Structure formats: structure tokens, C-alpha cells
PDB file of C-alpha atoms in Angstrom:
ATOM      1  CA  MET A 383     136.912  57.425 109.649  1.00 50.00           C
ATOM      2  CA  ALA A 384     133.661  59.101 110.595  1.00 65.00           C
ATOM      3  CA  ASP A 385     133.085  62.814 110.216  1.00 80.00           C
ATOM      4  CA  TRP A 386     131.988  63.475 113.799  1.00 83.00           C
ATOM      5  CA  SER A 387     130.913  67.033 112.909  1.00 82.00           C
ATOM      6  CA  ASP A 388     128.638  66.014 110.020  1.00 86.00           C
ATOM      7  CA  PRO A 389     124.965  66.896 110.672  1.00 88.00           C
ATOM      8  CA  GLY A 390     123.894  63.546 109.190  1.00 88.00           C
ATOM      9  CA  TRP A 391     126.079  61.661 111.656  1.00 87.00           C
ATOM     10  CA  HIS A 392     124.695  63.734 114.530  1.00 89.00           C
ATOM     11  CA  ALA A 393     121.110  63.002 113.428  1.00 90.00           C
ATOM     12  CA  LEU A 394     121.833  59.253 113.351  1.00 88.00           C
ATOM     13  CA  ALA A 395     123.521  59.381 116.757  1.00 89.00           C
ATOM     14  CA  ARG A 396     120.670  61.431 118.221  1.00 90.00           C
ATOM     15  CA  ARG A 397     118.054  58.945 116.994  1.00 90.00           C
ATOM     16  CA  TRP A 398     120.043  56.137 118.634  1.00 88.00           C
ATOM     17  CA  ILE A 399     120.446  58.155 121.866  1.00 89.00           C
ATOM     18  CA  ASP A 400     116.714  58.971 121.983  1.00 91.00           C
ATOM     19  CA  ASP A 401     115.841  55.301 121.448  1.00 89.00           C
ATOM     20  CA  ARG A 402     118.135  54.232 124.295  1.00 86.00           C
ATOM     21  CA  LEU A 403     116.835  56.983 126.600  1.00 89.00           C
ATOM     22  CA  ASP A 404     113.288  55.796 125.920  1.00 90.00           C
ATOM     23  CA  HIS A 405     114.328  52.185 126.599  1.00 86.00           C
ATOM     24  CA  LEU A 406     115.860  53.265 129.936  1.00 84.00           C
ATOM     25  CA  GLY A 407     112.848  55.417 130.863  1.00 90.00           C
ATOM     26  CA  LEU A 408     114.925  58.608 130.796  1.00 89.00           C
ATOM     27  CA  THR A 409     114.148  61.999 129.262  1.00 91.00           C
ATOM     28  CA  ALA A 410     116.579  64.463 127.692  1.00 90.00           C
ATOM     29  CA  ALA A 411     116.622  67.676 129.737  1.00 90.00           C
ATOM     30  CA  ASP A 412     118.539  69.880 127.298  1.00 90.00           C
ATOM     31  CA  ASP A 413     120.321  69.844 123.947  1.00 92.00           C
ATOM     32  CA  VAL A 414     122.955  67.191 123.289  1.00 91.00           C
ATOM     33  CA  ARG A 415     126.401  68.851 122.988  1.00 92.00           C
ATOM     34  CA  GLN A 416     129.651  67.596 121.511  1.00 91.00           C
ATOM     35  CA  VAL A 417     132.217  67.961 124.320  1.00 90.00           C
ATOM     36  CA  HIS A 418     135.168  66.021 122.867  1.00 87.00           C
ATOM     37  CA  LEU A 419     136.341  65.638 119.278  1.00 88.00           C
ATOM     38  CA  THR A 420     139.384  63.899 117.785  1.00 86.00           C
ATOM     39  CA  ASP A 421     139.985  61.991 114.569  1.00 85.00           C
ATOM     40  CA  GLY A 422     139.483  58.743 116.491  1.00 83.00           C
ATOM     41  CA  SER A 423     136.432  59.486 118.614  1.00 83.00           C
ATOM     42  CA  THR A 424     133.872  61.935 119.868  1.00 85.00           C
ATOM     43  CA  VAL A 425     131.917  62.361 123.094  1.00 84.00           C
ATOM     44  CA  LEU A 426     128.465  63.894 123.338  1.00 88.00           C
ATOM     45  CA  LEU A 427     127.034  65.225 126.610  1.00 88.00           C
ATOM     46  CA  VAL A 428     123.422  64.086 127.055  1.00 89.00           C
ATOM     47  CA  PRO A 429     121.740  65.985 129.916  1.00 90.00           C
ATOM     48  CA  THR A 430     118.764  64.045 131.307  1.00 89.00           C
ATOM     49  CA  THR A 431     116.272  64.646 134.080  1.00 88.00           C
ATOM     50  CA  SER A 432     118.192  61.981 136.044  1.00 86.00           C
ATOM     51  CA  GLY A 433     121.662  63.465 135.499  1.00 85.00           C
ATOM     52  CA  ASP A 434     124.211  63.805 132.734  1.00 85.00           C
ATOM     53  CA  LEU A 435     125.066  60.901 130.455  1.00 84.00           C
ATOM     54  CA  TYR A 436     127.917  60.706 127.951  1.00 82.00           C
ATOM     55  CA  PHE A 437     127.732  59.104 124.527  1.00 84.00           C
ATOM     56  CA  LYS A 438     131.010  58.038 122.925  1.00 81.00           C
ATOM     57  CA  ALA A 439     131.587  56.949 119.343  1.00 83.00           C
ATOM     58  CA  ALA A 440     134.928  55.534 118.243  1.00 80.00           C
ATOM     59  CA  ALA A 441     136.437  54.977 114.816  1.00 78.00           C
ATOM     60  CA  GLN A 442     137.354  51.626 113.292  1.00 74.00           C
ATOM     61  CA  GLY A 443     140.422  50.291 115.055  1.00 78.00           C
ATOM     62  CA  LEU A 444     139.239  51.564 118.420  1.00 76.00           C
ATOM     63  CA  GLN A 445     136.411  49.047 118.907  1.00 70.00           C
ATOM     64  CA  HIS A 446     138.030  47.884 122.134  1.00 74.00           C
ATOM     65  CA  GLU A 447     137.048  51.127 123.876  1.00 74.00           C
ATOM     66  CA  ALA A 448     133.452  50.009 124.533  1.00 69.00           C
ATOM     67  CA  ALA A 449     134.734  46.801 126.137  1.00 72.00           C
ATOM     68  CA  VAL A 450     137.288  48.728 128.230  1.00 74.00           C
ATOM     69  CA  HIS A 451     134.557  51.055 129.536  1.00 69.00           C
ATOM     70  CA  THR A 452     132.411  48.040 130.454  1.00 69.00           C
ATOM     71  CA  LEU A 453     135.289  46.322 132.284  1.00 72.00           C
ATOM     72  CA  LEU A 454     136.172  49.471 134.220  1.00 69.00           C
ATOM     73  CA  SER A 455     132.540  49.936 135.184  1.00 66.00           C
ATOM     74  CA  ALA A 456     132.228  46.315 136.320  1.00 70.00           C
ATOM     75  CA  ALA A 457     135.370  46.735 138.418  1.00 70.00           C
ATOM     76  CA  GLY A 458     133.737  49.648 140.238  1.00 66.00           C
ATOM     77  CA  SER A 459     135.633  52.464 138.559  1.00 61.00           C
ATOM     78  CA  THR A 460     133.976  55.844 138.902  1.00 59.00           C
ATOM     79  CA  CYS A 461     135.608  57.140 135.718  1.00 60.00           C
ATOM     80  CA  CYS A 462     133.013  55.546 133.470  1.00 59.00           C
ATOM     81  CA  ARG A 463     129.918  53.939 134.923  1.00 54.00           C
ATOM     82  CA  THR A 464     128.465  52.498 131.723  1.00 51.00           C
ATOM     83  CA  ALA A 465     124.731  52.974 131.293  1.00 51.00           C
ATOM     84  CA  TRP A 466     124.607  51.105 127.974  1.00 50.00           C
ATOM     85  CA  ARG A 467     126.651  50.288 124.933  1.00 50.00           C
ATOM     86  CA  SER A 468     126.273  49.027 121.396  1.00 49.00           C
ATOM     87  CA  CYS A 469     129.088  46.918 119.992  1.00 45.00           C
ATOM     88  CA  TRP A 470     127.421  47.003 116.588  1.00 42.00           C
ATOM     89  CA  ARG A 471     128.098  50.708 116.265  1.00 53.00           C
ATOM     90  CA  ASN A 472     130.937  50.729 118.800  1.00 54.00           C
ATOM     91  CA  TRP A 473     129.126  53.447 120.713  1.00 59.00           C
ATOM     92  CA  ALA A 474     129.270  53.691 124.464  1.00 56.00           C
ATOM     93  CA  ARG A 475     127.545  56.026 126.855  1.00 54.00           C
ATOM     94  CA  ALA A 476     128.525  56.481 130.483  1.00 53.00           C
ATOM     95  CA  ARG A 477     127.018  58.315 133.414  1.00 51.00           C
ATOM     96  CA  GLY A 478     128.923  61.387 134.574  1.00 49.00           C
TER      97      GLY A 478
END
């Protein structure tokens, strides 16, 4: 299980977020904040100049969450419009 509060984990996640923002042509507008924390997952709020985005990381055993977010988004759900995801790290980020 990941230590979602570890500064090293946050640095790794932030590098990945910044890379994806650059790829999408977006710019961070403020500091990234951790807005949800459990043993199984965490959610980071990523304010951008184009609106808020949410980055989610899930622990082993919860890999299905990225796929669920993608399916809900494809079905038109407004609860999680997925901007991008990485199955390799099982990280998902959705527009707020």
C-alpha cells in the first residue's frame, strides 16, 4: 500500500501531473492539494487555468477504478469526466 502522505510520493505524482498538463496544453493555476485520503486511494485537486482537474491514485487491488471512471465518462456521466488516465500507475484524473 502506498503512503499517500509521503513527500516522495507527492513529488512523483506531481511530476506525472505536470507532464500530463503539458501534454494537454494546460497550466497549473495554483498549488496541488490533497482533498481525499484513505488507505486505498487518494485524490489531489489540480487547479488549472481551464478549470479544476482531479488526480486519483489507487492501491493494488483497486486497479479497476481507472476503468470504471473511463466507462462512466464514456456513458456521459457528469460524476467523473475523465481527462486522462494511466493504467500503468493506476492513476486517473477527472475534470470537476
